[in-house]
Coordinates of C-alpha atoms in Angstrom, one line a residue:
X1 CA 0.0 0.0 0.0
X2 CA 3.3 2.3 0.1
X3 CA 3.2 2.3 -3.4
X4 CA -0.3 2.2 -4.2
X5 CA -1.4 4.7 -2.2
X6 CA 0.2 7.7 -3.5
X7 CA -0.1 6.7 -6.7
X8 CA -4.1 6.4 -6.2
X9 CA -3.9 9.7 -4.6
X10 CA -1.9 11.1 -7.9
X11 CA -5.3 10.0 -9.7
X12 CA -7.2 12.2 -7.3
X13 CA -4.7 15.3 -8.2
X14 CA -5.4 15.4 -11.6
X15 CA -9.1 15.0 -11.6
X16 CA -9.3 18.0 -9.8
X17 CA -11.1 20.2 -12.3
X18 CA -8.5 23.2 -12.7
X19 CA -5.9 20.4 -13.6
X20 CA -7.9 18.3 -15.6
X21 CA -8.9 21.5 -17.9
X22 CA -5.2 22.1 -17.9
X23 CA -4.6 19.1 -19.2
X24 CA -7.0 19.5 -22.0
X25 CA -5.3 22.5 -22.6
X26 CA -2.3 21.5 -22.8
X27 CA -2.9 18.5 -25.1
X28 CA -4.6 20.7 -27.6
X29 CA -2.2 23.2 -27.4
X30 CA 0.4 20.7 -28.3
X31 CA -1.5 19.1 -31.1
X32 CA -1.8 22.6 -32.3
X33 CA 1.7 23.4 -32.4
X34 CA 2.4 19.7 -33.6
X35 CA 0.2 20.7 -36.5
X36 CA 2.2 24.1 -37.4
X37 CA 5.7 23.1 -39.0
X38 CA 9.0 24.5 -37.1
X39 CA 7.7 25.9 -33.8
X40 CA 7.7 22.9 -32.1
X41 CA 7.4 21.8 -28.3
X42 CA 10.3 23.4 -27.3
X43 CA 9.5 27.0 -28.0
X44 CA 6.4 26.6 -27.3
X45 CA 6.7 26.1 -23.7
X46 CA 9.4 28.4 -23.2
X47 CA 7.2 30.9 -24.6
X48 CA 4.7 30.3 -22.4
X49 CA 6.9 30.0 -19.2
X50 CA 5.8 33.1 -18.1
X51 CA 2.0 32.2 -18.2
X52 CA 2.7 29.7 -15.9
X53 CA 3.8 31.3 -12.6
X54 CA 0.4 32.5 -11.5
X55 CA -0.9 28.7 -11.0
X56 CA -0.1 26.0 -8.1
X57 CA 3.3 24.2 -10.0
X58 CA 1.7 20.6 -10.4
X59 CA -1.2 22.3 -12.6
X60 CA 1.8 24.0 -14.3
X61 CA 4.0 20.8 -14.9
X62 CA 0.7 18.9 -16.3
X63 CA -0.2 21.4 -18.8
X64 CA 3.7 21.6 -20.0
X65 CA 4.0 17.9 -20.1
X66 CA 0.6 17.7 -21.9
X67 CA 2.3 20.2 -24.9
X68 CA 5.2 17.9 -25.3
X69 CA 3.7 14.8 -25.9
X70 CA 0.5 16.1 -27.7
X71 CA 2.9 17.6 -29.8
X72 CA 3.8 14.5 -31.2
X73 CA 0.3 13.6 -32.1
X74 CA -0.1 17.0 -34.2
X75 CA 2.4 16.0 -36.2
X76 CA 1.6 13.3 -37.9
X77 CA -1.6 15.1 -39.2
X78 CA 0.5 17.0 -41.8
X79 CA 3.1 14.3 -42.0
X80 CA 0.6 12.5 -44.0
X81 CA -2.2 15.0 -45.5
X82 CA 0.4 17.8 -46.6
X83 CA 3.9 15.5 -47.0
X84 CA 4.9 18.5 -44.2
X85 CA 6.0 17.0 -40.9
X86 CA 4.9 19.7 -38.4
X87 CA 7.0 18.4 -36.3
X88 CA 11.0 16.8 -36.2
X89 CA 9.6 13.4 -34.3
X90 CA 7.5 12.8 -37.9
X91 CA 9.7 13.1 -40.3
X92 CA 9.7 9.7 -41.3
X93 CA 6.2 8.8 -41.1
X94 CA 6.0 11.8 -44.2
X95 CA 8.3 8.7 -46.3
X96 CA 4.8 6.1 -46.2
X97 CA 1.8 8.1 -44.3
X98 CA 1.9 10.4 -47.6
X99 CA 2.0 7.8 -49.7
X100 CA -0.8 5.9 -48.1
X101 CA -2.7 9.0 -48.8
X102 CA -2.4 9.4 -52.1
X103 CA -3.5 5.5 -52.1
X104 CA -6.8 6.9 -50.6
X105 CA -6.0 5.0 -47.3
X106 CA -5.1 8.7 -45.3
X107 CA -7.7 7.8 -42.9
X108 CA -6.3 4.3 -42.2
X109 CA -2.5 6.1 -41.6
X110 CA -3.7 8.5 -39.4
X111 CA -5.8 5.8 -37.5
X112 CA -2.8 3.7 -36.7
X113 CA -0.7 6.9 -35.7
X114 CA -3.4 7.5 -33.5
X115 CA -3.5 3.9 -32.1
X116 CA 0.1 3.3 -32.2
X117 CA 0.4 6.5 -30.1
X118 CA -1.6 5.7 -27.5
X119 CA -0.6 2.3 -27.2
X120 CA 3.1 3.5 -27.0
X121 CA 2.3 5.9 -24.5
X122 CA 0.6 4.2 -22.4
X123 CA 3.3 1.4 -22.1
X124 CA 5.4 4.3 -21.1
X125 CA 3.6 5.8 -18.8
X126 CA 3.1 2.3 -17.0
X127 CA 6.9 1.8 -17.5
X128 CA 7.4 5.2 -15.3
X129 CA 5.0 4.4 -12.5
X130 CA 7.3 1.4 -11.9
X131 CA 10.6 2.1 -12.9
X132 CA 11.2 5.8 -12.0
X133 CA 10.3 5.0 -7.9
X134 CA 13.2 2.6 -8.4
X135 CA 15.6 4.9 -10.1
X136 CA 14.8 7.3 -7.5
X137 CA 16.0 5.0 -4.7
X138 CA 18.8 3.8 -6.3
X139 CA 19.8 7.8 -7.0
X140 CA 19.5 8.7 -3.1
X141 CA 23.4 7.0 -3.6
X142 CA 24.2 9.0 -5.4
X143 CA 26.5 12.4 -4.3
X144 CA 28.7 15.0 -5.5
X145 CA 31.1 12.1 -7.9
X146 CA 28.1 10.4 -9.0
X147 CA 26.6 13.2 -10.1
X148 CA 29.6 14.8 -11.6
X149 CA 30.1 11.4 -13.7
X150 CA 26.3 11.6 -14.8
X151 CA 26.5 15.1 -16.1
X152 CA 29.9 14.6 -17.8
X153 CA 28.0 11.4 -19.5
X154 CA 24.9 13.8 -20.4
X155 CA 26.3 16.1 -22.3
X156 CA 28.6 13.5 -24.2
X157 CA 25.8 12.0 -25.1
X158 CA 23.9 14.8 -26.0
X159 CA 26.5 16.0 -28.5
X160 CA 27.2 12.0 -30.1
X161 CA 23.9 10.7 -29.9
X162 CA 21.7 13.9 -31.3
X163 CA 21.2 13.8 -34.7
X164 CA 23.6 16.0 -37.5
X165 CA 26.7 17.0 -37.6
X166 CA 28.6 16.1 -34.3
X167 CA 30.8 18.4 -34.3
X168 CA 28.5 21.2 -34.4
X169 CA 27.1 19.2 -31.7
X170 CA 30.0 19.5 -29.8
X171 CA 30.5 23.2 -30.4
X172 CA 27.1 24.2 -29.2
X173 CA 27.4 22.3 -26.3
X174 CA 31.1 24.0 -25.6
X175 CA 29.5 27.6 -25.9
X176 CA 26.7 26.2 -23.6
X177 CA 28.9 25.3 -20.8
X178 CA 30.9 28.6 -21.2
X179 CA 27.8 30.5 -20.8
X180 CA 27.1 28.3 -17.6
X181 CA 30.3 29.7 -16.1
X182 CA 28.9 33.5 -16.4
X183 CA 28.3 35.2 -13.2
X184 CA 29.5 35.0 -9.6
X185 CA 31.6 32.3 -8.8
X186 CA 29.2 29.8 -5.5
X187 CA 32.5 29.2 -4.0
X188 CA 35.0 32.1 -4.0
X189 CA 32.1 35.1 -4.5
X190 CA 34.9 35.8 -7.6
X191 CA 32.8 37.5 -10.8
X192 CA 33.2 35.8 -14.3
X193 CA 32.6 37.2 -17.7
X194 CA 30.1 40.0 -16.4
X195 CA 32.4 42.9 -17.5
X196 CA 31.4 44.8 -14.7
X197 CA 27.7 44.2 -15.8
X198 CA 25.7 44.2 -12.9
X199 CA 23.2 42.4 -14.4
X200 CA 24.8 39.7 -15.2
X201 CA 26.7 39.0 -11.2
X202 CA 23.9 36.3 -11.0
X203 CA 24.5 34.7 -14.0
X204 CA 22.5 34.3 -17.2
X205 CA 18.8 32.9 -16.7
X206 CA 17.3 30.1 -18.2
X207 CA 14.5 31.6 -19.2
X208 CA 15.6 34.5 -21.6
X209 CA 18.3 32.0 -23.5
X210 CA 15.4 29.5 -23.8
X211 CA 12.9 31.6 -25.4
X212 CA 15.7 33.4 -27.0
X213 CA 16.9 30.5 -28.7
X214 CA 13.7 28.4 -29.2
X215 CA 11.1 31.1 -29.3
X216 CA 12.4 34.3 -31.5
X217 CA 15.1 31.5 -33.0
X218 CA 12.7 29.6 -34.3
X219 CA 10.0 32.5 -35.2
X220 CA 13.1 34.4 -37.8
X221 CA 13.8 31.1 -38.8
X222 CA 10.7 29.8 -40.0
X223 CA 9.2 32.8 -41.4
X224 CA 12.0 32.6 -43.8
X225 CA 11.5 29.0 -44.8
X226 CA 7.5 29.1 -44.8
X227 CA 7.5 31.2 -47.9
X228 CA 6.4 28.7 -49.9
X229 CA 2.9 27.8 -50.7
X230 CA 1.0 24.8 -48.7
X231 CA -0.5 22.3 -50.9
X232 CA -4.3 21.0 -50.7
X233 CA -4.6 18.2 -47.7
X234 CA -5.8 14.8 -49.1
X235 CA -9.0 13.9 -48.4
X236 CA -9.8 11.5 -45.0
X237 CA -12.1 8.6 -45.5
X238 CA -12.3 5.4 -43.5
X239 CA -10.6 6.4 -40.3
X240 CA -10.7 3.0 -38.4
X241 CA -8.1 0.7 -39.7
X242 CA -9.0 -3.0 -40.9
X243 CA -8.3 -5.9 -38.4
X244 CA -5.8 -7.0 -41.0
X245 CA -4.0 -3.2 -41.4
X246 CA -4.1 -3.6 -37.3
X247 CA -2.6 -7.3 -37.3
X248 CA 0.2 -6.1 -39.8
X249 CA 0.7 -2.8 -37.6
X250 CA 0.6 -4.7 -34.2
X251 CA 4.6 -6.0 -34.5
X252 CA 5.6 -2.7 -35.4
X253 CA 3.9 -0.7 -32.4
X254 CA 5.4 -3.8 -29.9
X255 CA 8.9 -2.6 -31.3
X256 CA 8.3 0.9 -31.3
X257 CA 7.0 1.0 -27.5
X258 CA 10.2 -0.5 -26.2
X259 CA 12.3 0.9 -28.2
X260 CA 11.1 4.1 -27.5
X261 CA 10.6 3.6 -23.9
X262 CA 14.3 3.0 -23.3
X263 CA 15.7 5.5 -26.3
X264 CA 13.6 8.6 -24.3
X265 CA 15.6 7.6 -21.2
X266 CA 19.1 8.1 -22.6
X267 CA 20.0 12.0 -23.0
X268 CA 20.5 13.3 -26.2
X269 CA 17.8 10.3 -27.6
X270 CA 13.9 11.6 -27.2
X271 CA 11.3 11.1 -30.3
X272 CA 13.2 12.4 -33.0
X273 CA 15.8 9.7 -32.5
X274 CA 13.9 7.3 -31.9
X275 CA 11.2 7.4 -34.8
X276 CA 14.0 7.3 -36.9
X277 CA 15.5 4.1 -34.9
X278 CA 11.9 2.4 -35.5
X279 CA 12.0 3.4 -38.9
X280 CA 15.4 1.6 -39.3
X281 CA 14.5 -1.5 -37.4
X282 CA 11.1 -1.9 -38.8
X283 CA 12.8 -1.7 -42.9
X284 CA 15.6 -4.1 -41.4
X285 CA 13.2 -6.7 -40.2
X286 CA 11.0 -6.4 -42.6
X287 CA 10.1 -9.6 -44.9
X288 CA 10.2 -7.5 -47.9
X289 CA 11.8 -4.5 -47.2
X290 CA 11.6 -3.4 -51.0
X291 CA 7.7 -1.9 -49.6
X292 CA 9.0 0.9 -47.1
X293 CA 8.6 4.4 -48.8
X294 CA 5.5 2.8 -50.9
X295 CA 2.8 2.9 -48.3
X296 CA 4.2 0.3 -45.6
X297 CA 2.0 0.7 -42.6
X298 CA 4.6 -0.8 -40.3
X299 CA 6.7 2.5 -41.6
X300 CA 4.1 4.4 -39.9
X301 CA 2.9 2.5 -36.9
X302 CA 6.3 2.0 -35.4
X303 CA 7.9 5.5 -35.4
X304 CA 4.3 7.3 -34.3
X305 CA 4.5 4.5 -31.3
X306 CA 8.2 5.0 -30.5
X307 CA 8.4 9.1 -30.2
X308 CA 5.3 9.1 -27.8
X309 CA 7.0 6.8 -26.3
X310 CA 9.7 8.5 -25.8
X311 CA 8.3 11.6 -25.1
X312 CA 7.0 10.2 -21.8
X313 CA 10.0 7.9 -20.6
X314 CA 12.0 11.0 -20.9
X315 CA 10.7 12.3 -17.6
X316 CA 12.2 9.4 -15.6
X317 CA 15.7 10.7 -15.8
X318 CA 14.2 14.4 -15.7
X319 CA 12.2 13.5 -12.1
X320 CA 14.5 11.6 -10.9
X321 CA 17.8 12.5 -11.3
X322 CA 17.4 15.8 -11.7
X323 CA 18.8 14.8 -15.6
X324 CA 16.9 16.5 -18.7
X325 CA 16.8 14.2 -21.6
X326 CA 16.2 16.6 -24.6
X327 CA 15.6 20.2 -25.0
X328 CA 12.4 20.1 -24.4
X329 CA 12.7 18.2 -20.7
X330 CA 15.6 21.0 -20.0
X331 CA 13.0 23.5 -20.6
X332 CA 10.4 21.5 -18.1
X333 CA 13.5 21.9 -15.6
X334 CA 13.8 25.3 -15.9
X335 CA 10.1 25.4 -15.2
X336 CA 10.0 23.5 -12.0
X337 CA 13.0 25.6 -10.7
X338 CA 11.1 28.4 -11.5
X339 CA 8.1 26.8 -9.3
X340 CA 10.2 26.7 -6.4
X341 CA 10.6 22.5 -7.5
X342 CA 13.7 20.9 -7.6
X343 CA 13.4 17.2 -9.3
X344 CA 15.9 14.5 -8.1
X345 CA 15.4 11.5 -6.0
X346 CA 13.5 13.3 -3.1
X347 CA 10.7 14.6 -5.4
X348 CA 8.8 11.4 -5.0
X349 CA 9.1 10.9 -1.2
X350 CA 9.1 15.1 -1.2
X351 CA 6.3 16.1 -3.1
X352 CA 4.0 13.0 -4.0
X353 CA 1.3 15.4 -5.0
X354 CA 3.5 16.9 -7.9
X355 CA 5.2 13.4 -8.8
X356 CA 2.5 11.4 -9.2
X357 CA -0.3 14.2 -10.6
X358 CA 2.0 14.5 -13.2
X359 CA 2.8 10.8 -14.2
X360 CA -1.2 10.1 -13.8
X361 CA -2.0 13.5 -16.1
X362 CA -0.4 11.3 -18.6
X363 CA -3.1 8.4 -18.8
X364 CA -5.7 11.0 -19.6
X365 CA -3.6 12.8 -21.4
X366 CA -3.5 10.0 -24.2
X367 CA -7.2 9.1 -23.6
X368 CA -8.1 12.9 -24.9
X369 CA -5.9 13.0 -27.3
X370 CA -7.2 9.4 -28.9
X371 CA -10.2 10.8 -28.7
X372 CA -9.6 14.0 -30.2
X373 CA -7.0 13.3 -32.8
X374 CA -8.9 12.6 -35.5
X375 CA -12.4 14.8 -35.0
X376 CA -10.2 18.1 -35.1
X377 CA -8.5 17.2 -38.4
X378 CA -10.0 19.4 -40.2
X379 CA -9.7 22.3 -37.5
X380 CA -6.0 22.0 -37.9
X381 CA -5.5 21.9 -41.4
X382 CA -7.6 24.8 -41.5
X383 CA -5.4 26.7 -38.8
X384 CA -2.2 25.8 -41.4
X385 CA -3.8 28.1 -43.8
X386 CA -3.4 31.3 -41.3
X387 CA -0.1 33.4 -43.2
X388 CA 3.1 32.9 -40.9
X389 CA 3.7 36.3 -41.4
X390 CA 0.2 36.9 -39.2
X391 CA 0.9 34.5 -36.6
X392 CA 5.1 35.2 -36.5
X393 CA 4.4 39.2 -35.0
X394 CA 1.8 38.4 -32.5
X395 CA 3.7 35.2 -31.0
X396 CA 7.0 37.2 -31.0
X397 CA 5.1 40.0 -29.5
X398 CA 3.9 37.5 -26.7
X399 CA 7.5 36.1 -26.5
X400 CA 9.0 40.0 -25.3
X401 CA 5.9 40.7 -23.2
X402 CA 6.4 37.4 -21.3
X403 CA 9.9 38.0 -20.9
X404 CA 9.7 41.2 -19.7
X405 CA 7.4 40.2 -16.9
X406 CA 9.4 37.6 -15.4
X407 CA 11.3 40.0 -13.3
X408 CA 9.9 43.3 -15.0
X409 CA 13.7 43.7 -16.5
X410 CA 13.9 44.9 -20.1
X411 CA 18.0 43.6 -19.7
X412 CA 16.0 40.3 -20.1
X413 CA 14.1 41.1 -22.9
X414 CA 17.2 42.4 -24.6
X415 CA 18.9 38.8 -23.5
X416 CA 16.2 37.1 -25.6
X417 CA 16.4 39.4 -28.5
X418 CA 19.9 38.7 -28.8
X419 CA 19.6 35.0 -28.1
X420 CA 16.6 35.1 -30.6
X421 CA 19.3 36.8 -33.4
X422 CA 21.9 33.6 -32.0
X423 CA 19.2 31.0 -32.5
X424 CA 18.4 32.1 -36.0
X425 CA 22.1 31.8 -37.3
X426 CA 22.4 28.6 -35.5
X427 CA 19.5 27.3 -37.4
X428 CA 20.8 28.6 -40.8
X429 CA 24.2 27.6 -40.4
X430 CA 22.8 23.8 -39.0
X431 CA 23.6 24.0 -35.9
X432 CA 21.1 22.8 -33.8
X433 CA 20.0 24.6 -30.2
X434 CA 19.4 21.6 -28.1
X435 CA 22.6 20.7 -27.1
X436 CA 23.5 24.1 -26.1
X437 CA 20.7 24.3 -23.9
X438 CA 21.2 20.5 -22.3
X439 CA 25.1 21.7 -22.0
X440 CA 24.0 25.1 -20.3
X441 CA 21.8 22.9 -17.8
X442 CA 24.2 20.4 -16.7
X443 CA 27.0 22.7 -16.8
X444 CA 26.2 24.4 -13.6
X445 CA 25.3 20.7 -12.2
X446 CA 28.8 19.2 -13.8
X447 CA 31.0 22.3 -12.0
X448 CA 29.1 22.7 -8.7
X449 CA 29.6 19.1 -8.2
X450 CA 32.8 18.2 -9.5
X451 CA 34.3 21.2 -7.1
X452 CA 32.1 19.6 -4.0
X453 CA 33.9 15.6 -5.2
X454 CA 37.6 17.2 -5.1
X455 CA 36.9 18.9 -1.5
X456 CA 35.2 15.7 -0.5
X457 CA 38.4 13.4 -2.1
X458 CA 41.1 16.2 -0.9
X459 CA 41.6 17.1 -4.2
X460 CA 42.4 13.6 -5.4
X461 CA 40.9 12.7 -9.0
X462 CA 41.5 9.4 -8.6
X463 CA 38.8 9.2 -5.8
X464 CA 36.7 9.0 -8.4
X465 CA 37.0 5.2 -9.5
X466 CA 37.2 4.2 -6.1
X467 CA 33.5 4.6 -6.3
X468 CA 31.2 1.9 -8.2
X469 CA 28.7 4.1 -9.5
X470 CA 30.9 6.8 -10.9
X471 CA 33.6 4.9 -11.8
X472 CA 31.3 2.5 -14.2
X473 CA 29.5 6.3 -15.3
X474 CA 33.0 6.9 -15.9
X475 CA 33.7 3.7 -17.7
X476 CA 30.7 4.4 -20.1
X477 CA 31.7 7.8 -20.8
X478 CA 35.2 6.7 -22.4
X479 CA 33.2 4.2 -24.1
X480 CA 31.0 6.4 -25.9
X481 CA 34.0 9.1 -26.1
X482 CA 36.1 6.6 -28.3
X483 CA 32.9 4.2 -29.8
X484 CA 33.3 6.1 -32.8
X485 CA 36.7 6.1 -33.9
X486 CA 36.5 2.0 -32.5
X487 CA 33.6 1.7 -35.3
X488 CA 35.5 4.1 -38.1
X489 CA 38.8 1.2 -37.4
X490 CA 36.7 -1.9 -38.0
X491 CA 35.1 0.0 -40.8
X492 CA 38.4 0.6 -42.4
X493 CA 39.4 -2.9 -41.7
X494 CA 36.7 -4.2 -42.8
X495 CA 36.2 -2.2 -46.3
X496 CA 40.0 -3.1 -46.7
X497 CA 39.6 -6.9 -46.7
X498 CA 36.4 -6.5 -49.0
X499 CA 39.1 -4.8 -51.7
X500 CA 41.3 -7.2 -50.8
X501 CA 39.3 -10.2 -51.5
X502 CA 37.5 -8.5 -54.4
X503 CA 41.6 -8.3 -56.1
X504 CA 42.0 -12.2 -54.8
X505 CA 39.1 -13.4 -56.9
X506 CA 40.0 -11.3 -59.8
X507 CA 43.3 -12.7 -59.7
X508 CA 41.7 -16.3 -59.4
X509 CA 39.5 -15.5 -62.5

């Protein structure tokens, strides 16, 4: 009944009426944005940070966490009516869902998105209630080392694992943990970087660099690549799959809700990855793979199921550890620091309330959205129409004003502006803002804690290893540091023989 009971009280939490309507909202705001290529979940919420302090923080969280994973809903809708992914995590379901369409089966795509989704979701969310209680207790071992080790491993991984180039990766996620470093040192009182700025002794807030980056960023950016005109949206028919589309889906959305579970757990993985992962394994195992990118279902069902998925295990390192994931779980951070709420291994014994509200918003989460996903089709392809260069101005507008009110500072709002103007020329020159952000996170995490280890070990580095859990942290972060140039050596070796042979049985001929 330790278990059970608060989780049964986290059911009462989130019927409460304010939180449930949040919940709608949030869910619809996220299929919304899901539904409008570029903006994505990310700058959505830190745009609407602000709007957030007047309410109690577990209403806050629910409504946040209800944009993320709605948002991967939304996108499938364009995905496969427009060939537009409105958002990164459906990309691949543009390669058959659009196909499909154009077979006249749209209504069968969508409806297996929509089933996949849930089904992956839920599995998630069931694989949270019982995992993340048992990551949290095995955390409460952890201290200054461990953590040092798990935020070194972080933003390794953040900067390999993310997709593009690497080492813009890397170099985003460098200028991240400089910016960590700005302001006045927590141990010697010392000032760094501020130039004599005042405003800048207590460092650089999450906030303006998030909406900076993902909400004026994003805005500049998009407005120059929505220029182009939207096609007509396929017609819908036929919604509800066949039992035998469903039987030839139901492999795929097994696949897709493990792989996604554990893929939203690493950082640097989240939906994006791992769609494209259940893309991959789905064309690998198939019988005939010769179908994918011709209307395969399977090439649908199993990356819809994996990035909800994903999107929901990704809070398991984010409330228990204290570890964002992905962008969008560092932004969720920032807002529970904001709310006075700092998630690690005591949030669940802490603040049950908050924990398990938020876990249990989840369930009805994905019961609305099933519901809802396919009746407000035609709202949302309706809502595509509306210019960019209407909605750009107002939500920009709303970006400032928000910004500004967080601490009534107009140095903030010039913080975002020029964040905003750094965003948009990382976006153009391909350098993506998520690692920066993760790196900017776990930077003040990685130095507060790395200088607590070397008082604790007298200074002594090698203290480290002496320690099971960082030293195997440690262990994996060498692995994953030299993984690649491991796999670029057998490549070599192995592309060599192949030239080899190929010579030998030349020869032989």
């Amino acid at each position: 009944m330790d278990f059970f009971g608060p989780v049964l009280d986290g059911f009462g939490t989130v019927l409460d009426p304010t939180n449930l309507l949040y919940c709608l909202l949030g869910v619809v705001i996220g299929m919304l944005i899901g539904v409008l290529p570029g903006l994505g979940p990310a700058a959505t919420i830190a745009i609407l940070l602000p709007l957030t302090y007047g309410v109690e923080p577990v209403t806050a969280i629910i409504m946040l966490a209800g944009i993320f994973y709605g948002a991967q809903y939304g996108g499938t809708i364009t995905s496969v009516l427009l060939r537009l992914p409105g958002e990164a995590s459906s990309v691949v379901t543009v390669f058959d869902g659009y196909v499909m369409a154009k077979q006249g089966r749209a209504g069968t795509a969508l409806g297996i998105a929509a089933i996949g989704s849930f089904i992956g979701g839920t599995i998630a969310i069931v694989g949270l209630t019982f995992l993340a209680p048992l990551v949290a207790s095995f955390a409460l071992d952890f201290g200054p080392p461990e953590y040092t080790a798990l935020a070194l491993l972080g933003i390794l991984l953040v900067a390999t694992i993310s997709g593009g180039s690497k080492i813009k990766a890397i170099i985003a996620a460098a200028v991240g943990l400089f910016l960590a470093t700005v302001g006045r040192d927590g141990f010697t009182g010392a000032e760094r970087f501020t130039f004599g700025n005042l405003s800048l002794a207590d460092g650089i807030d999450f906030v303006p660099i998030a909406m900076g980056l993902f909400g004026v960023g994003e805005i500049l950016y998009n407005l120059e690549e929505r220029h182009r005109a939207v096609s007509a949206p396929l017609k819908v028919a036929n919604v509800w799959p066949a039992g035998k589309d469903i039987k030839q889906a139901s492999g795929a959305i097994g696949r897709g809700s493990v792989l996604g579970f554990f893929l939203g757990i690493l950082p640097g993985g989240g939906a994006t990855i791992s769609s494209l992962a259940s893309y991959a394994l789905e064309k690998k195992t198939a019988k005939d793979p010769s179908r994918f990118g011709k209307g395969a279902i399977e090439g649908v069902a199993g990356p819809e199921t994996a990035n909800n998925a994903a999107a929901t295990s990704s809070f398991i390192p984010l409330l228990t550890l204290g570890i964002p994931a992905n962008a969008t779980m560092a932004i969720i951070f920032g807002a529970l620091l904001i709310q006075g709420v700092t998630p690690g291994p005591q949030l669940i014994s802490n603040d049950p309330e908050l924990f398990w509200g938020v876990v249990n918003s989840m369930y009805i989460g994905n019961i609305l959205l099933l519901i809802m996903s396919i009746p407000l089709i035609g709202v949302f392809v309706r809502i595509l129409r509306i210019r960019a260069a209407i909605l750009a101005p107002i939500t920009a507008l709303i970006t400032l004003l928000g910004a500004y009110t967080i601490r009534n500072s107009m140095f903030d709002v010039m913080l975002v502006v020029m964040f905003g103007a750094v965003g948009y020329l990382m976006k153009k020159f391909g350098f993506e803002p998520g690692p920066l952000v993760l790196a900017f996170v776990l930077g003040s995490l990685l130095e507060s804690n790395l200088r607590r280890s070397l008082l604790v070990l007298e200074g002594d580095p090698s203290g480290f290893l002496t320690r099971p859990i960082s030293a195997t942290l440690l262990v994996v972060f060498v692995f994953v540091a030299v993984w690649p140039m491991i796999k670029s050596a057998i490549d070599q070796h192995k592309n060599r023989s192949m030239a080899v042979q190929a010579v030998n049985e030349k020869e032989n001929a």
